[in-house]
Coordinates of C-alpha atoms in Angstrom, one line a residue:
Chain A
M906 CA -27.1 65.3 171.7
S907 CA -26.3 65.4 168.0
D908 CA -25.7 61.7 168.0
I909 CA -29.2 61.0 169.4
L910 CA -30.8 63.3 166.8
L911 CA -29.0 61.5 164.0
E912 CA -30.2 58.2 165.3
E913 CA -33.8 59.3 165.7
I914 CA -34.3 60.8 162.3
P915 CA -34.8 58.0 159.7
L916 CA -33.2 58.9 156.4
P917 CA -35.5 58.8 153.4
A918 CA -34.8 55.9 151.3
P919 CA -33.1 56.9 148.1
A920 CA -35.2 56.5 144.9
G921 CA -33.6 53.4 143.6
R922 CA -34.0 51.8 140.2
S923 CA -36.7 49.4 141.4
H924 CA -38.8 52.4 142.6
V925 CA -38.5 54.0 139.2
L926 CA -39.4 50.9 137.5
R927 CA -42.4 50.2 139.8
R928 CA -43.8 53.7 139.3
F929 CA -43.3 53.4 135.5
V930 CA -45.1 50.0 135.3
R931 CA -48.1 51.5 137.1
H932 CA -48.8 53.4 133.9
R933 CA -50.4 50.6 131.8
L934 CA -50.6 52.7 128.7
A935 CA -46.9 53.5 128.9
V936 CA -46.1 49.8 129.2
L937 CA -48.3 49.2 126.1
G938 CA -46.4 52.0 124.5
V939 CA -43.1 50.2 125.1
V940 CA -44.5 47.1 123.6
L941 CA -45.8 48.9 120.5
I942 CA -42.5 50.8 120.0
A943 CA -40.7 47.5 120.3
L944 CA -43.0 45.9 117.7
L945 CA -42.6 48.9 115.3
G946 CA -38.9 48.9 115.9
I947 CA -38.6 45.2 115.2
G948 CA -40.7 45.6 112.1
A949 CA -38.5 48.5 110.9
A950 CA -35.2 46.9 111.7
G951 CA -36.2 43.5 110.3
A952 CA -37.9 44.9 107.3
P953 CA -35.7 43.2 104.7
W954 CA -36.5 39.8 106.3
L955 CA -40.1 40.5 107.4
A956 CA -41.4 42.2 104.3
P957 CA -43.3 39.8 102.0
H958 CA -42.6 41.9 98.9
D959 CA -40.0 44.3 97.6
P960 CA -41.4 47.7 98.8
D961 CA -40.6 49.3 95.4
E962 CA -41.8 46.4 93.2
I963 CA -44.6 47.7 90.9
A964 CA -47.4 45.4 89.9
I965 CA -49.9 47.4 87.8
S966 CA -52.3 44.4 87.7
E967 CA -52.7 44.6 91.4
R968 CA -53.4 48.3 91.7
Y969 CA -55.6 49.3 94.6
A970 CA -55.9 45.7 95.8
P971 CA -57.9 45.8 99.0
P972 CA -56.4 44.2 102.2
F973 CA -56.3 40.4 102.3
T974 CA -56.6 40.0 98.5
A975 CA -53.9 39.0 96.0
G976 CA -51.8 37.6 98.9
R977 CA -51.3 41.1 100.3
V978 CA -52.1 41.6 104.0
L979 CA -52.8 45.3 103.8
G980 CA -53.4 45.6 100.0
A981 CA -51.5 47.4 97.3
D982 CA -51.2 51.1 96.5
D983 CA -51.8 53.1 93.3
L984 CA -48.8 51.5 91.6
G985 CA -49.5 48.0 92.9
R986 CA -46.8 48.2 95.5
D987 CA -47.3 46.1 98.6
V988 CA -48.6 48.4 101.4
F989 CA -47.4 46.2 104.3
S990 CA -43.9 46.0 103.0
R991 CA -43.8 49.7 102.4
L992 CA -45.1 50.4 105.9
L993 CA -42.2 48.4 107.3
Y994 CA -39.6 50.1 105.2
A995 CA -41.2 53.5 105.9
G996 CA -41.0 52.8 109.6
R997 CA -37.2 52.6 109.3
I998 CA -37.1 56.1 107.9
S999 CA -39.7 57.7 110.1
L1000 CA -38.4 56.2 113.4
A1001 CA -34.8 56.9 112.4
V1002 CA -35.7 60.5 111.7
G1003 CA -37.5 60.7 115.0
V1004 CA -34.6 59.3 117.0
A1005 CA -31.9 61.2 115.1
A1006 CA -33.8 64.5 115.4
M1007 CA -34.2 63.9 119.1
L1008 CA -30.4 63.4 119.4
V1009 CA -29.8 66.7 117.6
T1010 CA -32.2 68.5 120.0
L1011 CA -30.4 66.9 122.9
I1012 CA -26.9 67.9 121.8
V1013 CA -27.8 71.4 120.6
G1014 CA -30.2 72.1 123.5
F1015 CA -27.7 70.8 126.1
A1016 CA -24.8 72.7 124.6
I1017 CA -26.7 76.0 124.4
G1018 CA -28.4 75.7 127.8
A1019 CA -25.2 74.5 129.6
F1020 CA -23.0 77.1 128.0
A1021 CA -25.3 80.0 128.7
A1022 CA -25.9 79.0 132.4
Y1023 CA -22.3 78.0 133.2
Y1024 CA -20.7 81.1 131.8
G1025 CA -23.5 83.6 132.5
G1026 CA -23.1 87.3 131.6
W1027 CA -23.6 88.4 128.1
I1028 CA -23.2 84.9 126.6
D1029 CA -26.1 83.8 128.8
T1030 CA -28.2 86.8 127.7
L1031 CA -27.4 86.3 124.0
L1032 CA -28.0 82.5 123.9
M1033 CA -31.2 82.6 125.9
R1034 CA -32.6 85.5 123.9
L1035 CA -31.8 83.4 120.8
T1036 CA -33.9 80.6 122.3
D1037 CA -36.8 83.0 122.9
V1038 CA -36.6 84.2 119.3
M1039 CA -36.6 80.6 118.0
L1040 CA -39.7 79.9 120.1
C1041 CA -41.6 82.7 118.3
F1042 CA -41.5 80.8 115.0
P1043 CA -44.4 78.4 114.7
S1044 CA -42.3 75.2 114.2
V1045 CA -44.1 73.9 111.1
F1046 CA -43.6 77.3 109.3
L1047 CA -39.9 77.4 110.2
L1048 CA -39.4 73.8 109.2
L1049 CA -41.2 74.1 105.8
F1050 CA -39.2 77.3 105.3
V1051 CA -35.9 75.5 105.6
A1052 CA -37.0 72.2 104.1
A1053 CA -38.0 73.8 100.9
F1054 CA -34.4 75.0 100.4
V1055 CA -32.5 71.9 101.3
T1056 CA -32.0 68.7 99.5
P1057 CA -34.3 66.4 101.4
G1058 CA -32.9 63.2 102.8
L1059 CA -33.0 61.3 106.0
G1060 CA -30.0 63.1 107.5
S1061 CA -30.9 66.6 106.4
I1062 CA -34.5 66.3 107.6
A1063 CA -33.5 64.9 111.0
L1064 CA -31.0 67.8 111.3
M1065 CA -33.6 70.4 110.4
I1066 CA -36.2 69.1 112.7
G1067 CA -33.6 68.9 115.5
L1068 CA -32.4 72.4 114.8
T1069 CA -36.0 73.8 115.1
C1070 CA -36.9 71.9 118.3
W1071 CA -34.0 72.2 120.7
M1072 CA -35.4 75.2 122.7
E1073 CA -37.2 73.3 125.4
I1074 CA -34.2 71.2 126.3
A1075 CA -32.0 74.3 126.4
R1076 CA -34.4 76.0 128.8
I1077 CA -34.6 72.9 131.0
V1078 CA -30.8 72.5 131.1
H1079 CA -30.4 76.3 131.7
A1080 CA -32.8 76.3 134.7
Q1081 CA -31.3 73.1 136.2
I1082 CA -27.7 74.3 135.9
L1083 CA -28.6 77.7 137.4
A1084 CA -30.1 75.8 140.3
L1085 CA -27.1 73.5 140.6
K1086 CA -24.5 76.1 140.2
S1087 CA -24.6 77.2 143.8
A1088 CA -24.7 73.6 145.1
D1089 CA -21.9 72.6 147.5
F1090 CA -20.7 69.7 145.5
I1091 CA -20.1 71.9 142.4
A1092 CA -18.1 74.3 144.6
A1093 CA -16.2 71.3 145.9
A1094 CA -15.4 70.1 142.4
E1095 CA -14.2 73.6 141.4
L1096 CA -12.0 73.8 144.5
A1097 CA -10.5 70.5 143.6
G1098 CA -9.4 72.1 140.4
A1099 CA -11.7 70.2 137.9
P1100 CA -11.9 72.0 134.5
A1101 CA -15.2 73.4 133.4
W1102 CA -16.0 70.8 130.8
R1103 CA -15.4 68.1 133.4
I1104 CA -17.7 69.7 135.9
V1105 CA -20.4 70.0 133.2
L1106 CA -20.1 66.4 132.0
R1107 CA -19.4 64.6 135.3
Q1108 CA -21.3 66.7 137.9
I1109 CA -24.0 68.6 136.1
L1110 CA -25.1 66.2 133.3
P1111 CA -26.1 63.3 135.6
N1112 CA -28.1 65.7 137.8
T1113 CA -30.1 67.1 134.9
L1114 CA -30.8 63.7 133.4
A1115 CA -34.3 63.1 134.6
P1116 CA -36.1 66.1 133.0
I1117 CA -33.9 65.8 129.9
L1118 CA -34.9 62.1 129.4
V1119 CA -38.5 63.1 129.6
A1120 CA -38.2 66.0 127.2
A1121 CA -36.2 63.7 124.8
T1122 CA -38.9 61.1 124.7
L1123 CA -41.6 63.8 124.0
N1124 CA -39.3 65.3 121.4
T1125 CA -39.0 62.0 119.6
A1126 CA -42.8 61.9 119.4
N1127 CA -42.9 65.5 118.1
A1128 CA -40.2 64.8 115.5
I1129 CA -42.0 61.8 114.0
L1130 CA -45.1 64.0 113.8
L1131 CA -43.2 66.9 112.1
E1132 CA -41.6 64.5 109.6
S1133 CA -45.0 63.3 108.6
Y1134 CA -46.2 66.9 108.2
I1135 CA -43.5 68.0 105.9
S1136 CA -43.4 64.7 104.0
F1137 CA -47.1 64.9 103.5
L1138 CA -46.7 68.4 102.0
G1139 CA -44.0 67.1 99.7
Y1140 CA -40.9 68.7 101.3
G1141 CA -39.7 65.8 103.3
I1142 CA -38.6 62.3 102.4
Q1143 CA -38.9 62.0 98.6
P1144 CA -40.6 59.0 96.8
P1145 CA -39.9 56.3 95.8
Q1146 CA -38.3 56.0 99.3
A1147 CA -41.3 55.5 101.7
S1148 CA -41.9 57.3 104.9
W1149 CA -45.2 57.2 106.9
G1150 CA -45.7 60.8 106.0
N1151 CA -45.2 60.6 102.2
M1152 CA -47.3 57.5 102.0
L1153 CA -50.1 59.9 102.8
T1154 CA -49.2 62.4 100.1
N1155 CA -51.9 61.1 97.9
A1156 CA -54.3 60.4 100.8
Q1157 CA -56.7 63.0 99.6
S1158 CA -57.4 61.2 96.4
D1159 CA -56.8 57.7 97.9
F1160 CA -59.7 58.2 100.2
Q1161 CA -62.0 58.4 97.2
V1162 CA -60.5 55.3 95.5
D1163 CA -59.3 53.1 98.3
A1164 CA -59.7 54.4 101.8
W1165 CA -57.5 51.7 103.4
L1166 CA -54.5 53.1 101.6
A1167 CA -54.8 56.4 103.4
F1168 CA -55.7 54.7 106.7
F1169 CA -52.7 52.5 107.6
P1170 CA -49.8 55.0 107.4
G1171 CA -51.7 57.5 109.6
L1172 CA -52.5 54.7 112.1
A1173 CA -48.7 53.8 112.2
I1174 CA -47.8 57.5 112.9
T1175 CA -50.5 57.8 115.6
L1176 CA -49.4 54.6 117.3
A1177 CA -45.7 55.6 117.3
V1178 CA -46.3 59.1 118.4
A1179 CA -48.8 58.2 121.1
S1180 CA -46.5 55.5 122.4
F1181 CA -43.6 57.9 122.9
N1182 CA -46.0 60.4 124.5
F1183 CA -47.3 57.9 127.0
I1184 CA -43.8 56.7 127.8
G1185 CA -42.6 60.3 128.3
D1186 CA -45.5 61.0 130.6
A1187 CA -44.9 57.9 132.7
L1188 CA -41.2 58.6 132.8
R1189 CA -41.9 62.0 134.2
D1190 CA -44.0 60.5 136.9
A1191 CA -41.5 57.7 137.6
L1192 CA -38.2 59.6 137.6
D1193 CA -39.4 62.6 139.6
P1194 CA -42.8 62.8 141.2
R1195 CA -42.3 66.5 141.8
L1196 CA -42.3 67.1 138.1
R1197 CA -45.6 65.4 137.7
D1198 CA -48.1 67.3 135.5
A1199 CA -45.6 70.1 135.2
Chain B
M317 CA -47.1 98.5 136.1
L318 CA -46.0 101.0 133.4
R319 CA -42.4 100.0 133.8
Y320 CA -43.3 96.4 133.6
L321 CA -45.3 97.0 130.5
G322 CA -42.6 99.1 128.9
G323 CA -40.0 96.4 129.5
R324 CA -42.2 93.7 128.0
I325 CA -43.1 95.7 124.9
G326 CA -39.4 96.5 124.4
Q327 CA -38.6 92.7 124.7
S328 CA -41.3 91.9 122.2
L329 CA -39.9 94.4 119.6
L330 CA -36.5 92.8 120.0
L331 CA -38.0 89.3 119.5
L332 CA -39.6 90.5 116.3
L333 CA -36.4 92.0 115.1
G334 CA -34.6 88.7 115.8
V335 CA -37.3 86.7 114.0
S336 CA -37.0 89.0 110.9
V337 CA -33.2 88.7 110.8
I338 CA -33.2 84.9 111.2
G339 CA -36.0 84.4 108.8
F340 CA -34.6 86.7 106.1
A341 CA -31.1 85.2 106.5
L342 CA -32.4 81.6 106.2
M343 CA -34.3 82.3 103.1
H344 CA -31.7 84.3 101.2
L345 CA -28.7 82.2 102.2
A346 CA -30.4 79.0 101.1
P347 CA -29.3 77.5 97.8
G348 CA -31.6 77.8 94.8
G349 CA -34.0 80.7 94.7
P350 CA -37.0 82.0 92.9
L351 CA -35.2 82.0 89.6
A352 CA -33.7 78.5 89.9
V353 CA -36.4 77.0 87.7
Y354 CA -35.5 79.2 84.8
T355 CA -31.9 78.1 84.6
L356 CA -33.1 74.8 83.2
N357 CA -35.2 76.6 80.5
P358 CA -33.3 76.8 77.2
T359 CA -35.3 79.8 76.0
V360 CA -34.3 81.9 79.0
T361 CA -30.8 83.3 78.6
A362 CA -28.3 84.1 81.4
Q363 CA -28.8 87.8 80.6
D364 CA -32.6 87.5 81.1
I365 CA -32.0 86.0 84.6
A366 CA -29.5 88.7 85.5
R367 CA -32.0 91.4 84.4
V368 CA -34.9 89.9 86.4
K369 CA -32.5 89.5 89.4
H370 CA -31.6 93.1 89.1
E371 CA -35.2 94.2 88.9
F372 CA -36.1 92.2 92.0
G373 CA -33.0 93.6 93.8
L374 CA -31.7 90.0 94.3
D375 CA -28.3 90.9 93.0
Q376 CA -27.5 93.1 96.0
P377 CA -25.7 91.9 99.2
V378 CA -28.1 90.3 101.7
H379 CA -27.7 92.9 104.4
V380 CA -28.6 95.7 101.9
Q381 CA -31.7 93.7 100.8
Y382 CA -32.6 93.2 104.5
V383 CA -32.4 96.9 105.4
K384 CA -34.5 97.8 102.4
W385 CA -37.1 95.2 103.1
A386 CA -37.3 96.0 106.9
F387 CA -37.6 99.7 106.1
G388 CA -40.4 99.0 103.6
L389 CA -42.1 96.8 106.2
L390 CA -42.2 99.6 108.7
T391 CA -43.4 102.2 106.3
G392 CA -46.2 99.9 105.0
N393 CA -44.6 98.8 101.7
W394 CA -44.3 95.1 102.0
G395 CA -42.9 94.6 98.6
Y396 CA -44.4 92.9 95.5
S397 CA -45.1 89.3 94.8
F398 CA -42.5 87.8 92.4
F399 CA -45.3 86.1 90.6
G400 CA -48.1 88.4 89.5
G401 CA -46.6 91.5 90.9
R402 CA -49.4 92.3 93.3
P403 CA -48.5 94.2 96.5
V404 CA -47.8 91.7 99.2
G405 CA -49.6 93.6 102.0
G406 CA -52.8 93.3 100.1
I407 CA -52.4 89.6 99.3
V408 CA -51.6 88.7 102.9
L409 CA -54.2 91.0 104.5
E410 CA -57.1 89.6 102.4
R411 CA -56.2 86.1 103.6
L412 CA -55.9 87.2 107.3
P413 CA -59.7 87.2 108.2
A414 CA -60.1 83.6 107.0
T415 CA -57.2 82.4 109.2
L416 CA -58.4 84.5 112.2
E417 CA -61.9 83.1 111.8
L418 CA -60.5 79.5 111.9
M419 CA -58.1 80.1 114.7
G420 CA -60.5 82.1 116.8
S421 CA -63.4 79.6 116.6
S422 CA -61.0 76.6 117.3
L423 CA -59.5 78.4 120.3
A424 CA -63.0 79.3 121.7
L425 CA -64.1 75.6 121.3
A426 CA -60.9 74.4 122.9
L427 CA -61.3 76.8 125.9
I428 CA -64.8 75.7 126.7
I429 CA -64.4 72.0 126.2
G430 CA -60.8 71.8 127.4
I431 CA -61.4 73.7 130.7
A432 CA -64.7 71.9 131.5
S433 CA -63.2 68.4 130.9
G434 CA -60.1 69.3 132.8
I435 CA -62.1 70.4 135.8
V436 CA -64.2 67.3 135.7
A437 CA -61.1 65.1 135.4
A438 CA -59.5 66.8 138.4
V439 CA -62.6 66.6 140.6
R440 CA -63.3 62.9 139.7
R441 CA -59.6 62.1 140.0
N442 CA -58.6 58.4 139.5
T443 CA -62.1 57.4 138.2
V444 CA -63.0 56.1 134.8
I445 CA -63.9 59.6 133.7
D446 CA -60.5 60.9 134.6
Y447 CA -58.6 58.0 132.8
A448 CA -60.8 58.4 129.7
T449 CA -60.3 62.1 129.5
T450 CA -56.5 62.0 130.0
T451 CA -56.1 59.1 127.6
L452 CA -58.2 60.7 125.0
A453 CA -56.3 64.0 125.4
M454 CA -53.0 62.2 124.9
L455 CA -54.3 60.4 121.8
A456 CA -55.5 63.8 120.4
L457 CA -52.0 65.2 120.9
S458 CA -50.5 62.3 119.0
L459 CA -52.8 62.4 115.9
P460 CA -51.3 63.9 112.8
T461 CA -53.7 66.8 112.1
F462 CA -53.7 66.4 108.4
W463 CA -54.6 62.7 108.6
F464 CA -57.3 63.4 111.2
G465 CA -58.7 66.1 108.9
L466 CA -58.7 63.7 105.9
L467 CA -60.5 61.1 108.0
G468 CA -63.1 63.7 108.9
I469 CA -63.6 64.6 105.3
Y470 CA -63.9 60.9 104.4
V471 CA -66.5 60.2 107.0
F472 CA -68.6 63.3 107.2
A473 CA -68.2 64.7 103.6
Q474 CA -67.7 61.7 101.4
T475 CA -69.5 58.8 103.1
L476 CA -72.3 60.6 105.1
G477 CA -72.5 63.7 102.9
W478 CA -73.4 65.9 105.9
L479 CA -70.7 68.5 105.5
P480 CA -68.7 70.1 102.6
A481 CA -65.2 68.7 102.0
G482 CA -63.4 72.0 101.8
G483 CA -63.4 75.7 101.1
M484 CA -65.0 78.5 103.1
A485 CA -68.3 78.9 101.3
S486 CA -70.3 77.4 98.4
T487 CA -69.6 78.9 95.0
G488 CA -71.8 81.9 94.5
G489 CA -71.7 82.8 98.2
G490 CA -74.4 81.4 100.4
G491 CA -75.5 82.8 103.8
V492 CA -74.3 82.4 107.3
P493 CA -75.6 78.8 107.7
D494 CA -73.5 77.8 104.6
R495 CA -70.4 79.4 106.0
L496 CA -70.9 77.7 109.4
R497 CA -71.3 74.3 107.7
H498 CA -67.9 74.9 106.0
L499 CA -66.3 76.1 109.2
L500 CA -67.5 73.2 111.4
L501 CA -65.1 70.4 110.2
P502 CA -61.8 72.4 110.1
M503 CA -62.7 74.0 113.4
L504 CA -63.2 70.6 115.1
V505 CA -60.0 69.2 113.6
L506 CA -57.9 72.2 114.7
G507 CA -59.7 72.5 118.0
F508 CA -59.2 68.8 118.9
V509 CA -55.5 69.2 119.5
L510 CA -56.0 72.4 121.5
V511 CA -58.7 70.8 123.6
A512 CA -56.3 68.1 124.6
Q513 CA -53.7 70.6 125.8
W514 CA -56.2 72.7 127.7
S515 CA -57.7 69.7 129.3
R516 CA -54.3 68.4 130.5
Y517 CA -53.2 71.7 131.9
T518 CA -56.5 72.6 133.5
R519 CA -56.5 69.2 135.2
S520 CA -53.0 69.5 136.6
A521 CA -53.5 73.1 137.7
M522 CA -56.8 72.2 139.4
L523 CA -55.3 69.1 141.1
E524 CA -52.6 71.3 142.7
I525 CA -55.1 74.0 143.7
L526 CA -57.7 71.6 145.1
S527 CA -55.2 70.3 147.7
Q528 CA -54.5 73.7 149.1
D529 CA -55.6 74.8 152.5
Y530 CA -57.8 77.7 151.4
I531 CA -59.9 75.3 149.4
R532 CA -60.5 73.3 152.5
T533 CA -61.3 76.5 154.4
A534 CA -63.8 77.5 151.8
E535 CA -65.4 74.1 152.0
A536 CA -65.4 74.2 155.8
K537 CA -67.2 77.6 155.6
G538 CA -70.0 75.7 154.0
L539 CA -69.8 77.3 150.6
R540 CA -71.6 75.4 147.8
P541 CA -69.2 73.0 146.0
M542 CA -69.7 74.7 142.7
R543 CA -68.8 78.1 144.2
V544 CA -65.6 76.6 145.7
L545 CA -64.7 75.0 142.5
L546 CA -65.2 77.9 140.2
G547 CA -64.9 80.9 142.5
H548 CA -61.8 79.7 144.4
G549 CA -60.4 76.9 142.4
L550 CA -60.6 78.0 138.8
R551 CA -59.9 81.6 139.7
A552 CA -56.5 80.5 141.0
A553 CA -55.9 78.3 138.0
L554 CA -56.4 81.3 135.7
V555 CA -52.8 82.5 135.9
P556 CA -51.1 79.3 134.5
L557 CA -54.0 78.9 132.0
V558 CA -53.6 82.5 130.6
T559 CA -49.9 81.9 130.2
L560 CA -50.7 78.6 128.4
A561 CA -52.9 80.5 126.0
G562 CA -49.9 82.6 125.0
L563 CA -47.5 79.6 124.8
Q564 CA -50.0 77.7 122.7
L565 CA -50.1 80.2 119.9
P566 CA -47.2 78.8 117.8
L567 CA -49.1 75.4 117.9
L568 CA -52.3 77.2 116.9
V569 CA -50.6 79.0 114.0
G570 CA -48.8 75.9 112.8
G571 CA -51.9 73.8 113.2
A572 CA -53.9 76.3 111.2
L573 CA -51.4 76.0 108.3
V574 CA -51.8 72.2 108.1
T575 CA -55.6 72.4 108.6
E576 CA -56.0 75.0 105.9
T577 CA -54.0 72.9 103.4
V578 CA -56.2 69.9 104.0
F579 CA -59.5 71.8 103.8
S580 CA -58.5 74.2 101.0
W581 CA -59.4 76.9 103.6
P582 CA -58.3 80.2 101.8
G583 CA -56.2 81.6 104.7
M584 CA -52.6 82.5 105.2
G585 CA -51.4 78.9 105.7
L586 CA -52.6 77.8 102.3
L587 CA -51.0 80.9 100.8
F588 CA -47.8 80.1 102.6
V589 CA -47.7 76.5 101.2
N590 CA -48.4 77.8 97.7
A591 CA -45.8 80.6 97.9
L592 CA -43.3 78.0 99.1
G593 CA -43.6 76.1 95.9
T594 CA -42.7 79.1 93.8
R595 CA -40.3 80.5 96.4
D596 CA -42.1 83.8 96.4
Y597 CA -39.7 85.5 99.0
P598 CA -41.7 88.7 99.7
V599 CA -45.0 86.7 100.4
L600 CA -43.2 84.1 102.5
M601 CA -41.4 86.7 104.6
A602 CA -44.7 88.7 105.1
I603 CA -46.6 85.6 106.3
L604 CA -43.7 84.6 108.6
M605 CA -43.7 88.1 110.1
V606 CA -47.5 88.1 110.6
G607 CA -47.3 84.6 112.2
A608 CA -44.5 85.8 114.5
L609 CA -46.4 89.0 115.3
V610 CA -49.5 86.9 116.3
V611 CA -47.3 84.8 118.6
V612 CA -45.4 87.7 120.1
V613 CA -48.4 90.0 120.6
G614 CA -50.4 87.0 122.0
N615 CA -47.7 86.3 124.6
L616 CA -47.5 90.0 125.4
L617 CA -51.2 90.1 126.0
A618 CA -51.0 86.9 128.1
D619 CA -48.3 88.4 130.3
I620 CA -50.3 91.7 130.7
A621 CA -53.4 89.7 131.6
V622 CA -51.4 87.6 134.2
A623 CA -49.9 90.8 135.7
V624 CA -53.4 92.2 136.1
I625 CA -54.7 89.0 137.7
D626 CA -51.7 88.4 139.9
P627 CA -50.1 91.6 141.3
R628 CA -47.1 89.6 142.6
I629 CA -45.8 89.2 139.1
R630 CA -45.8 92.8 138.0
L631 CA -44.1 93.7 141.3
T632 CA -41.3 91.2 141.2
H633 CA -40.4 90.9 137.5
V634 CA -39.5 94.3 136.2

């Protein structure tokens, strides 16, 4: 009887890699996002070779040169520095801050969420209440608050953004682990005598990967945006080092003199952030259709 | 209901306590401080700095300072600005109406446009309208608010000259039309990001609801499509949307800060940025607490509203 039943019920095909890829590629904007990120990434990584000028080279005679004049593709800024070269170098900083901050949110969020869910009890209560408290701070406020008191630099800013944005990941991990904790294969691993850290890393981590990957992509977008906010307000990356945000510090006055100058860095931020957002959205759809529009 | 309410209020108070402790600790344990600028000034002696530190109470241990400050906060004495010596409560409260005006009008705009466009996108699923709405919403979420605001100023104030570039009213006052003209651009800029979120969430909530059996039942009964959509569909979507309104508050408060800076809007956000430059601790802490209060109370109200709309919630989560 049971043999017949087993034969008759077709097993659902496992969601293989090709499935995921096919569902991802269906989102044309996400594919465009991948291409754009690749281009921005190549531009940033290859800045020393691709930049036509030294990004810090000052040429007063070419101040406010409009695009396509004086041999400058995107013109020159208030000190006569080449805007295109600066954009490439700024991309290195801004993208690096975005990715580094995302890694910090991953590590901190996973550690706190996993620790709280796995051990439960008062540790759980304490850590998840801390997560709630952190969510009450409007993140720009908290970030400016801390940024004003720390020596700004690539590492410190990435760390600060990461430390103010890990809460969502912690909640996802927490919820996933609570759901997994009672699963049979975890009990099996425990019975087999596997230590807690091994269970977390080998059994739990792979099973929480899909929603974390999505959140990580969206966090990267958010981190790039936050970096531009605090750099614009003067508490982020400090000149002469360029970031997309601090290239806009003088945008208010630039708009009156040379609007192009204030246009391109903002466009670079928007393109990078939108790309990561579209990729995250498509990943959510591709990796786990149940999560769609969640 | 009362037990649910009591529990949520207790949680909110604990959250505020947590925010105050973390905020206070972050600020006071950070290197530098409001007097750091004077250490470079040769005319200011070490004794002067020590005396001012003592006057401001900055020489005491952090936990003593915290207890004094928290006690003052509860009894209505929010301390005095380090620069100018005015009472902080007055400084912050006179800025509050401007911020609330900006946030309130942006939120109202976002609610109307966001929900309407979300419903349209859900009903016309997988059509050009749907793709255009969702793509536009995603782009709006990706725009740096300050840059978008500056673009708006460039186009509408500088090039076309239709709207003022900043401030809340023309010098010497001006009537309601003048104030509305000043409000329009900042409201649109702040509202744009919020519209995007509302549109996305409304769309996904409506998509889920419209595939439910009771919607088909309502249609089969022969109800008019509009009635089904709003009376049955949107009604059921209210629960997640009210929760979203609460969750969106940090974004709204943070966005207001950036928008105010760009448009020189004389609200709390601009005050915060200015106070940050001078490290005016009492002012910064007060604004942080008011911001957190808005977030916590907003979430509390959202939870209460959801409990009123959906009785299952107040019965299961005590």
